[in-house]
Short mmCIF file of C-alpha atoms in Angstrom, two decimals:
data_model
loop_
_atom_site.label_atom_id
_atom_site.label_comp_id
_atom_site.label_asym_id
_atom_site.label_seq_id
_atom_site.Cartn_x
_atom_site.Cartn_y
_atom_site.Cartn_z
CA MET A 1 -0.01 -0.02 -0.07
CA GLU A 2 2.82 2.34 0.97
CA GLU A 3 4.56 1.66 -2.37
CA GLN A 4 1.33 2.25 -4.26
CA GLU A 5 0.96 5.71 -2.50
CA LYS A 6 4.49 6.49 -3.67
CA ASP A 7 3.74 5.65 -7.21
CA VAL A 8 0.68 7.74 -7.36
CA GLU A 9 2.52 10.73 -5.79
CA PHE A 10 5.33 10.15 -8.42
CA LEU A 11 2.80 10.39 -11.34
CA ARG A 12 1.11 13.55 -9.61
CA GLY A 13 4.50 15.26 -10.08
CA LEU A 14 4.91 14.45 -13.76
CA LEU A 15 4.26 17.85 -15.11
CA THR A 16 6.31 19.64 -12.56
CA ARG A 17 9.22 17.40 -13.30
CA LYS A 18 8.77 18.05 -17.10
CA MET A 19 8.79 21.69 -16.60
CA GLU A 20 11.88 21.70 -14.59
CA THR A 21 13.69 19.52 -17.23
CA GLY A 22 12.21 21.30 -20.18
CA GLU A 23 10.56 18.38 -21.59
CA ASP A 24 7.48 19.03 -23.91
CA VAL A 25 7.95 22.82 -22.98
CA VAL A 26 6.89 24.92 -26.03
CA LEU A 27 6.99 28.42 -24.27
CA GLN A 28 8.18 29.81 -20.93
CA SER A 29 9.10 32.73 -18.89
CA ASP A 30 10.39 33.38 -15.45
CA ARG A 31 6.82 32.85 -13.94
CA ALA A 32 5.28 30.08 -15.77
CA ALA A 33 5.70 27.51 -18.64
CA VAL A 34 3.55 26.04 -21.57
CA LEU A 35 3.68 22.33 -21.89
CA ARG A 36 2.04 20.50 -24.90
CA ASN A 37 0.12 17.74 -23.49
CA VAL A 38 1.60 14.65 -25.48
CA ASP A 39 0.86 11.98 -23.08
CA CYS A 40 -2.82 12.04 -22.83
CA PRO A 41 -4.45 15.03 -24.90
CA LYS A 42 -8.09 15.04 -24.73
CA ALA A 43 -8.46 17.17 -27.98
CA GLN A 44 -6.68 17.82 -31.23
CA ILE A 45 -4.86 20.83 -29.59
CA HIS A 46 -4.01 20.61 -25.71
CA PHE A 47 -1.58 22.61 -23.96
CA ILE A 48 -1.04 22.89 -20.17
CA ILE A 49 0.32 26.05 -18.41
CA LEU A 50 2.19 25.65 -15.25
CA PRO A 51 3.35 28.42 -12.82
CA LYS A 52 6.83 28.16 -11.49
CA GLN A 53 5.49 29.02 -8.19
CA ASP A 54 4.36 26.09 -5.92
CA ILE A 55 0.68 26.37 -5.84
CA ALA A 56 -1.22 23.14 -5.59
CA TYR A 57 -4.68 23.65 -6.84
CA VAL A 58 -7.08 26.34 -8.39
CA THR A 59 -8.83 26.42 -4.93
CA ALA A 60 -5.80 27.38 -3.22
CA LEU A 61 -5.40 30.71 -5.15
CA THR A 62 -6.05 33.97 -3.56
CA PRO A 63 -6.38 37.73 -4.86
CA LYS A 64 -2.69 38.11 -4.57
CA HIS A 65 -2.24 35.42 -7.42
CA LEU A 66 -4.25 37.78 -9.95
CA PRO A 67 -1.17 39.09 -11.56
CA LEU A 68 0.19 35.47 -12.13
CA LEU A 69 -3.01 34.49 -13.63
CA GLU A 70 -2.94 37.51 -16.15
CA HIS A 71 0.64 36.31 -17.21
CA MET A 72 -0.50 32.73 -17.60
CA MET A 73 -3.32 34.04 -19.85
CA GLU A 74 -0.90 36.05 -21.91
CA LEU A 75 0.93 32.82 -22.59
CA ALA A 76 -2.18 31.29 -23.51
CA ASN A 77 -3.19 33.92 -26.03
CA GLN A 78 0.41 33.69 -27.45
CA ILE A 79 -0.19 29.90 -28.04
CA ILE A 80 -3.52 30.24 -29.48
CA GLU A 81 -2.44 32.69 -32.12
CA LYS A 82 -0.02 30.30 -33.37
CA GLU A 83 -2.55 27.59 -34.00
CA GLU A 84 -4.70 27.34 -37.21
CA LEU A 85 -8.00 27.19 -35.26
CA PRO A 86 -9.87 30.69 -34.20
CA SER A 87 -9.73 31.43 -30.62
CA SER A 88 -13.48 30.83 -30.20
CA ASN A 89 -12.56 27.05 -30.65
CA PHE A 90 -10.43 27.06 -27.45
CA ARG A 91 -11.42 26.74 -23.86
CA VAL A 92 -9.12 28.08 -20.98
CA GLY A 93 -9.55 27.07 -17.47
CA PHE A 94 -8.81 24.67 -14.71
CA LYS A 95 -9.86 21.44 -13.39
CA ILE A 96 -11.70 21.95 -10.07
CA ASN A 97 -10.37 18.59 -8.79
CA PRO A 98 -7.20 17.73 -10.67
CA PHE A 99 -4.89 14.89 -10.36
CA MET A 100 -1.58 16.58 -10.59
CA ASN A 101 -0.07 18.32 -7.62
CA ARG A 102 0.71 21.71 -9.27
CA LEU A 103 -1.80 24.19 -10.53
CA ASN A 104 -2.26 23.91 -14.10
CA MET A 105 -4.34 25.82 -16.68
CA HIS A 106 -5.58 23.87 -19.60
CA VAL A 107 -5.75 25.40 -23.24
CA ILE A 108 -7.80 23.04 -25.25
CA SER A 109 -9.58 23.04 -28.43
CA ASP A 110 -13.20 22.35 -28.20
CA ASP A 111 -13.41 19.37 -30.54
CA PHE A 112 -12.40 16.94 -27.78
CA CYS A 113 -11.76 14.51 -30.65
CA SER A 114 -8.95 12.30 -29.19
CA GLU A 115 -8.11 8.62 -28.82
CA TYR A 116 -7.38 9.62 -25.08
CA MET A 117 -11.11 10.77 -24.57
CA ARG A 118 -12.32 7.39 -23.81
CA ARG A 119 -14.77 7.66 -20.88
CA ILE A 120 -17.68 9.80 -19.80
CA ASN A 121 -15.98 10.95 -16.79
CA GLN A 122 -13.22 12.49 -19.12
CA TRP A 123 -15.61 14.27 -21.07
CA ASN A 124 -17.47 15.55 -17.90
CA THR A 125 -14.14 16.70 -16.47
CA PHE A 126 -13.92 19.45 -19.15
CA ASN A 127 -17.76 19.93 -19.76
CA SER A 128 -19.37 20.48 -16.55
CA ASP A 129 -18.96 22.47 -13.28
CA LEU A 130 -15.67 20.30 -12.88
CA PHE A 131 -14.04 22.65 -15.22
CA ILE A 132 -13.93 26.28 -14.25
CA THR A 133 -12.99 28.85 -16.87
CA TYR A 134 -10.14 31.45 -16.39
CA GLN A 135 -12.52 34.27 -16.45
CA ALA A 136 -14.63 32.83 -13.87
CA VAL A 137 -11.53 32.15 -11.64
CA TYR A 138 -10.39 35.51 -11.99
CA ALA A 139 -13.95 37.08 -11.34
CA LEU A 140 -14.45 34.97 -8.13
CA LEU A 141 -11.04 35.87 -6.88
CA LEU A 142 -11.52 39.71 -7.46
CA THR A 143 -14.85 39.71 -5.87
CA LYS A 144 -15.11 36.86 -3.47
CA GLY A 145 -11.67 36.35 -2.75
CA TYR A 146 -11.49 32.47 -3.09
CA ILE A 147 -12.50 29.58 -5.10
CA GLU A 148 -15.03 27.37 -3.22
CA PRO A 149 -14.07 23.62 -3.52
CA LEU A 150 -16.64 21.13 -4.39
CA SER A 151 -17.58 18.25 -2.09
CA ALA A 152 -16.40 14.67 -2.97
CA ASP A 153 -19.96 13.54 -3.32
CA VAL A 154 -20.85 16.34 -5.88
CA ILE A 155 -17.47 15.69 -7.72
CA GLU A 156 -18.48 12.05 -8.05
CA LYS A 157 -21.92 13.00 -9.23
CA LEU A 158 -20.62 15.16 -11.97
CA ARG A 159 -18.07 12.69 -13.05
CA ARG A 160 -20.56 10.04 -13.88
CA ALA A 161 -23.38 12.27 -15.05
CA THR A 162 -25.31 11.10 -18.10
CA PRO A 163 -26.51 11.58 -20.73
CA VAL A 164 -23.69 13.56 -22.50
CA HIS A 165 -24.48 16.54 -24.56
CA CYS A 166 -22.48 17.54 -27.59
CA ASN A 167 -21.06 21.04 -27.23
CA GLN A 168 -21.16 21.59 -30.90
CA CYS A 169 -24.86 20.66 -31.81
CA THR A 170 -28.11 19.38 -29.95
CA PHE A 171 -26.89 15.74 -30.09
CA ILE A 172 -27.59 13.83 -26.61
CA THR A 173 -26.70 10.20 -25.90
CA GLY A 174 -25.89 7.98 -22.97
CA ASN A 175 -23.67 5.79 -25.20
CA PHE A 176 -20.18 7.11 -25.14
CA GLU A 177 -19.03 5.17 -27.97
CA LYS A 178 -21.74 6.76 -30.14
CA PHE A 179 -20.80 9.92 -28.71
CA LYS A 180 -17.12 9.71 -29.62
CA ALA A 181 -18.16 8.80 -33.17
CA HIS A 182 -20.22 11.89 -33.16
CA LEU A 183 -17.17 14.13 -32.04
CA ASP A 184 -15.31 12.41 -34.87
CA TYR A 185 -17.80 13.33 -37.36
CA HIS A 186 -17.65 16.99 -36.18
CA TRP A 187 -13.92 17.09 -36.43
CA SER A 188 -13.75 15.50 -39.91
CA LYS A 189 -16.33 17.91 -41.31
CA ARG A 190 -14.28 20.82 -39.82
CA GLU A 191 -11.17 19.36 -41.48
CA GLY A 192 -12.84 18.87 -44.72
CA GLU A 193 -13.99 22.55 -44.70
CA ARG A 194 -10.29 23.30 -43.90
CA GLU A 195 -9.01 21.51 -46.89
CA ARG A 196 -11.57 22.99 -49.15
CA LEU A 197 -10.47 26.55 -48.27
CA LEU A 198 -6.74 25.56 -48.67
CA GLY A 199 -7.64 24.29 -52.14
CA MET A 200 -9.36 27.62 -52.91
CA GLY A 201 -5.88 29.24 -52.05
CA VAL A 202 -7.02 30.57 -48.57
CA SER A 203 -3.66 30.01 -46.75
CA ASN A 204 -4.59 31.74 -43.39
CA LEU A 205 -7.65 30.13 -41.91
CA THR A 206 -7.31 32.05 -38.55
CA PRO A 207 -9.43 35.00 -38.40
CA SER A 208 -8.20 38.24 -36.86
CA LEU A 209 -8.77 37.91 -33.13
CA GLY A 210 -10.77 40.37 -31.18
CA GLU A 211 -10.20 41.72 -27.79
CA LEU A 212 -12.72 41.21 -24.87
CA HIS A 213 -12.72 43.55 -21.82
CA LEU A 214 -14.62 42.54 -18.63
CA ASN A 215 -16.13 45.25 -16.63
CA GLY A 216 -17.89 44.55 -13.38
CA THR A 217 -19.09 45.71 -9.81
CA ARG A 218 -18.58 44.25 -6.34
CA SER A 219 -22.22 44.94 -5.44
CA ASN A 220 -23.16 41.23 -5.00
CA PHE A 221 -20.21 40.36 -2.51
CA CYS A 222 -19.24 43.81 -1.14
CA GLY A 223 -22.27 45.63 -0.44
CA ALA A 224 -22.48 48.98 -2.10
CA ALA A 225 -21.63 48.92 -5.75
CA GLN A 226 -18.07 49.93 -6.77
CA PRO A 227 -17.30 49.89 -10.46
CA LYS A 228 -14.13 47.79 -11.07
CA GLN A 229 -12.27 47.29 -14.21
CA PHE A 230 -10.80 43.88 -14.89
CA PRO A 231 -7.33 44.66 -15.77
CA PHE A 232 -6.84 41.95 -18.61
CA THR A 233 -7.54 41.10 -22.11
CA LEU A 234 -8.67 37.82 -23.34
CA HIS A 235 -9.53 36.39 -26.80
CA SER A 236 -12.79 35.55 -27.86
CA ASN A 237 -12.61 32.14 -26.49
CA VAL A 238 -14.69 33.39 -23.55
CA LYS A 239 -17.83 33.78 -25.53
CA ALA A 240 -21.15 32.75 -23.68
CA LEU A 241 -22.06 29.02 -24.04
CA PRO A 242 -25.46 27.53 -23.69
CA LEU A 243 -26.12 26.93 -19.99
CA ARG A 244 -25.74 23.17 -20.17
CA HIS A 245 -22.41 23.44 -22.02
CA GLN A 246 -20.96 26.32 -19.91
CA PRO A 247 -18.37 24.93 -17.66
CA GLY A 248 -17.36 27.03 -14.51
CA ILE A 249 -18.07 26.95 -10.75
CA LEU A 250 -20.62 29.76 -11.37
CA GLY A 251 -22.84 27.55 -13.40
CA SER A 252 -23.04 29.98 -16.23
CA TYR A 253 -20.57 32.89 -16.90
CA PRO A 254 -20.60 35.77 -16.67
CA PRO A 255 -22.30 36.30 -13.38
CA ARG A 256 -25.34 38.83 -13.16
CA SER A 257 -23.06 41.35 -11.64
CA LEU A 258 -20.72 41.53 -14.45
CA ASN A 259 -21.25 43.09 -17.76
CA MET A 260 -19.38 42.03 -21.09
CA ASN A 261 -18.22 44.69 -23.39
CA TYR A 262 -16.61 43.82 -26.73
CA GLN A 263 -13.99 46.01 -28.18
CA LYS A 264 -12.56 45.10 -31.50
CA SER A 265 -8.89 45.44 -31.96
CA ASN A 266 -7.32 47.25 -34.74
CA HIS A 267 -6.72 43.80 -36.55
CA SER A 268 -10.54 42.90 -36.35
CA PRO A 269 -11.81 42.36 -39.90
CA SER A 270 -14.68 44.79 -39.26
CA SER A 271 -12.02 47.49 -38.77
CA HIS A 272 -10.99 47.14 -42.48
CA LYS A 273 -14.20 48.24 -44.18
CA HIS A 274 -14.72 48.50 -47.89
CA PRO A 275 -14.59 52.39 -49.13
CA ASP A 276 -18.37 52.15 -50.03
CA TYR A 277 -19.35 50.61 -46.66
CA LYS A 278 -22.24 52.31 -44.89
CA PRO A 279 -24.05 51.35 -41.99
CA ILE A 280 -27.44 49.86 -42.30
CA LYS A 281 -29.17 52.84 -40.29
CA GLN A 282 -27.53 55.21 -42.79
CA VAL A 283 -28.65 53.53 -45.77
CA VAL A 284 -32.18 53.47 -44.42
CA LYS A 285 -32.24 57.20 -43.59
CA GLU A 286 -30.82 58.03 -47.08
CA SER A 287 -33.61 55.93 -48.67
CA GLN A 288 -36.30 57.51 -46.69
CA LYS A 289 -34.96 60.92 -47.35
CA THR A 290 -34.86 60.04 -51.29
CA ASN A 291 -38.50 58.74 -51.25
CA ALA A 292 -39.62 61.91 -49.33
CA ASN A 293 -38.10 64.10 -52.12
#
């Protein structure tokens, strides 16, 4: 029994050892490192970001860790920009009950098409309240000051929950083998479209990435409403999902106390308008004026 416990503890330290030796590290700074998940990726693209500071779990985070989280998100954005998928096809966040003994943030494509995605509990780990998004973690630390852990009973119930819902359409089933085949269908369809565009000579399939700024208040947790600016910029992977598909400890994100204001970057497609472009309202007004004359 003692030897088994040692073996488990050895496995739990795998990512930390890889970070220290540089194995599978694709990007790093003096504060964190990005590792490609090559041992058991749960999607076509799966990276893991580890802080170099020894922090055990997401529930161990406090407001003093907010600058570190911002830095980890900056690394996540750099990785996403290098991939061919648009940022809206990525999820960034943490497992609420991870196996590894070091805080790790997942940057994972939402296809979940992988030979290592074999069981319902693995799907549920990324597609239920067992997965808490980066922005939900940031908001909770900023307003509440901590991340509340889930009880063992709740965790086990979420792990085994059926039926499973597709995150890309309305498909629902209790048979995970059928569900895997369904995910494969989505991926092959996406790849077919990609190859079609490449055949048309479209070399860059990644659209320009917008920026999203979160603004909120502390009214729900701190009494009187006090406007608070979230000092970070995220890619559009934080778009709202249907309630049943939205991971995060809040159930759905953002909380009612937060407002989401989208601000397009200078590289957004809409910022490069055709010279003859006119807003719809302007066209309507000009048409009405012409008819009146």
